[in-house]
Coordinates of C-alpha atoms in Angstrom, one line a residue:
X5 CA 93.2 83.6 116.5
X6 CA 93.9 87.4 116.5
X7 CA 92.0 89.8 118.6
X8 CA 91.9 92.4 115.8
X9 CA 92.8 91.1 112.3
X10 CA 93.2 94.7 111.1
X11 CA 96.3 95.0 113.2
X12 CA 98.2 92.2 111.4
X13 CA 101.2 93.7 109.6
X14 CA 100.9 92.3 106.1
X15 CA 101.9 95.2 103.9
X16 CA 105.6 95.1 103.0
X17 CA 107.6 98.1 101.9
X18 CA 111.2 97.8 100.6
X19 CA 113.6 100.6 101.5
X20 CA 117.1 101.1 100.1
X21 CA 119.9 102.9 102.0
X22 CA 123.4 103.8 101.1
X23 CA 126.3 102.5 103.3
X24 CA 126.4 105.5 105.6
X25 CA 122.6 105.6 106.1
X26 CA 122.6 101.8 106.8
X27 CA 125.4 102.2 109.3
X28 CA 123.6 104.9 111.1
X29 CA 120.4 102.9 111.3
X30 CA 122.2 99.7 112.4
X31 CA 124.0 101.6 115.1
X32 CA 120.8 103.2 116.3
X33 CA 119.0 99.8 116.3
X34 CA 121.9 98.2 118.3
X35 CA 121.9 101.1 120.8
X36 CA 118.1 100.8 121.1
X37 CA 118.4 97.0 121.5
X38 CA 115.6 96.3 119.0
X39 CA 115.3 95.0 115.5
X40 CA 116.3 97.2 112.5
X41 CA 112.9 96.7 110.9
X42 CA 111.1 97.7 114.0
X43 CA 113.2 100.9 114.3
X44 CA 112.6 101.8 110.6
X45 CA 108.8 101.3 111.1
X46 CA 108.8 103.4 114.2
X47 CA 110.8 106.2 112.5
X48 CA 108.6 106.2 109.4
X49 CA 105.4 106.4 111.6
X50 CA 106.9 109.1 113.8
X51 CA 107.7 111.1 110.6
X52 CA 104.2 110.6 109.3
X53 CA 102.7 111.8 112.6
X54 CA 105.0 114.9 112.5
X55 CA 103.9 115.8 108.9
X56 CA 100.3 115.5 109.9
X57 CA 100.8 117.5 113.1
X58 CA 102.7 120.3 111.1
X59 CA 99.9 120.4 108.5
X60 CA 97.3 120.6 111.2
X61 CA 99.1 123.3 113.0
X62 CA 99.5 125.3 109.8
X63 CA 95.8 125.0 109.1
X64 CA 94.9 126.3 112.6
X65 CA 97.3 129.2 112.1
X66 CA 95.7 130.1 108.7
X67 CA 92.3 129.9 110.3
X68 CA 93.4 132.2 113.1
X69 CA 94.8 134.7 110.6
X70 CA 91.5 134.7 108.7
X71 CA 89.5 135.6 111.7
X72 CA 91.5 138.6 112.7

Protein backbone atom coordinates (compact mmCIF):
# COMPACT_ATOMS: atom_id res chain seq x y z
CA UNK A 1 0.00 0.00 0.00
CA UNK A 2 2.82 2.43 0.87
CA UNK A 3 5.95 2.70 -1.25
CA UNK A 4 8.10 3.01 1.89
CA UNK A 5 6.47 2.09 5.21
CA UNK A 6 9.37 3.70 7.09
CA UNK A 7 8.09 7.11 5.95
CA UNK A 8 4.69 6.74 7.62
CA UNK A 9 4.33 9.38 10.34
CA UNK A 10 3.23 7.35 13.34
CA UNK A 11 5.15 8.96 16.23
CA UNK A 12 3.11 11.64 17.96
CA UNK A 13 4.63 14.45 20.03
CA UNK A 14 2.53 16.84 22.06
CA UNK A 15 3.67 20.46 22.33
CA UNK A 16 2.27 23.14 24.62
CA UNK A 17 2.47 26.86 23.87
CA UNK A 18 1.38 29.94 25.75
CA UNK A 19 -1.15 32.29 24.13
CA UNK A 20 1.46 34.55 22.53
CA UNK A 21 3.45 31.64 21.09
CA UNK A 22 0.28 30.00 19.77
CA UNK A 23 -0.84 33.25 18.14
CA UNK A 24 2.53 33.64 16.42
CA UNK A 25 2.44 30.08 15.10
CA UNK A 26 -1.19 30.33 13.97
CA UNK A 27 -0.45 33.60 12.18
CA UNK A 28 2.56 32.08 10.46
CA UNK A 29 0.55 29.00 9.42
CA UNK A 30 -2.20 31.24 8.03
CA UNK A 31 0.36 33.33 6.15
CA UNK A 32 2.02 30.17 4.83
CA UNK A 33 -1.35 28.69 3.86
CA UNK A 34 -0.63 25.33 5.45
CA UNK A 35 -1.67 23.39 8.50
CA UNK A 36 -0.36 24.37 11.91
CA UNK A 37 0.90 20.84 12.57
CA UNK A 38 2.85 20.78 9.30
CA UNK A 39 4.40 24.15 10.13
CA UNK A 40 5.44 22.95 13.60
CA UNK A 41 6.93 19.75 12.16
CA UNK A 42 8.88 21.76 9.56
CA UNK A 43 10.20 24.21 12.18
CA UNK A 44 11.28 21.41 14.51
CA UNK A 45 13.09 19.55 11.74
CA UNK A 46 14.76 22.74 10.46
CA UNK A 47 15.92 23.46 14.02
CA UNK A 48 17.32 19.95 14.35
CA UNK A 49 19.21 20.28 11.06
CA UNK A 50 20.60 23.61 12.24
CA UNK A 51 21.85 22.10 15.51
CA UNK A 52 23.57 19.25 13.68
CA UNK A 53 25.05 21.66 11.13
CA UNK A 54 26.43 23.90 13.90
CA UNK A 55 27.87 20.90 15.76
CA UNK A 56 29.45 19.62 12.54
CA UNK A 57 30.91 23.05 11.78
CA UNK A 58 32.32 23.33 15.30
CA UNK A 59 33.93 19.90 14.94
CA UNK A 60 35.59 20.89 11.68
CA UNK A 61 36.86 24.13 13.24
CA UNK A 62 38.35 22.20 16.15
CA UNK A 63 40.02 19.76 13.78
CA UNK A 64 41.48 22.66 11.80
CA UNK A 65 42.85 24.27 14.96
CA UNK A 66 44.46 21.00 16.00
CA UNK A 67 46.35 20.68 12.72
CA UNK A 68 47.91 24.12 12.84
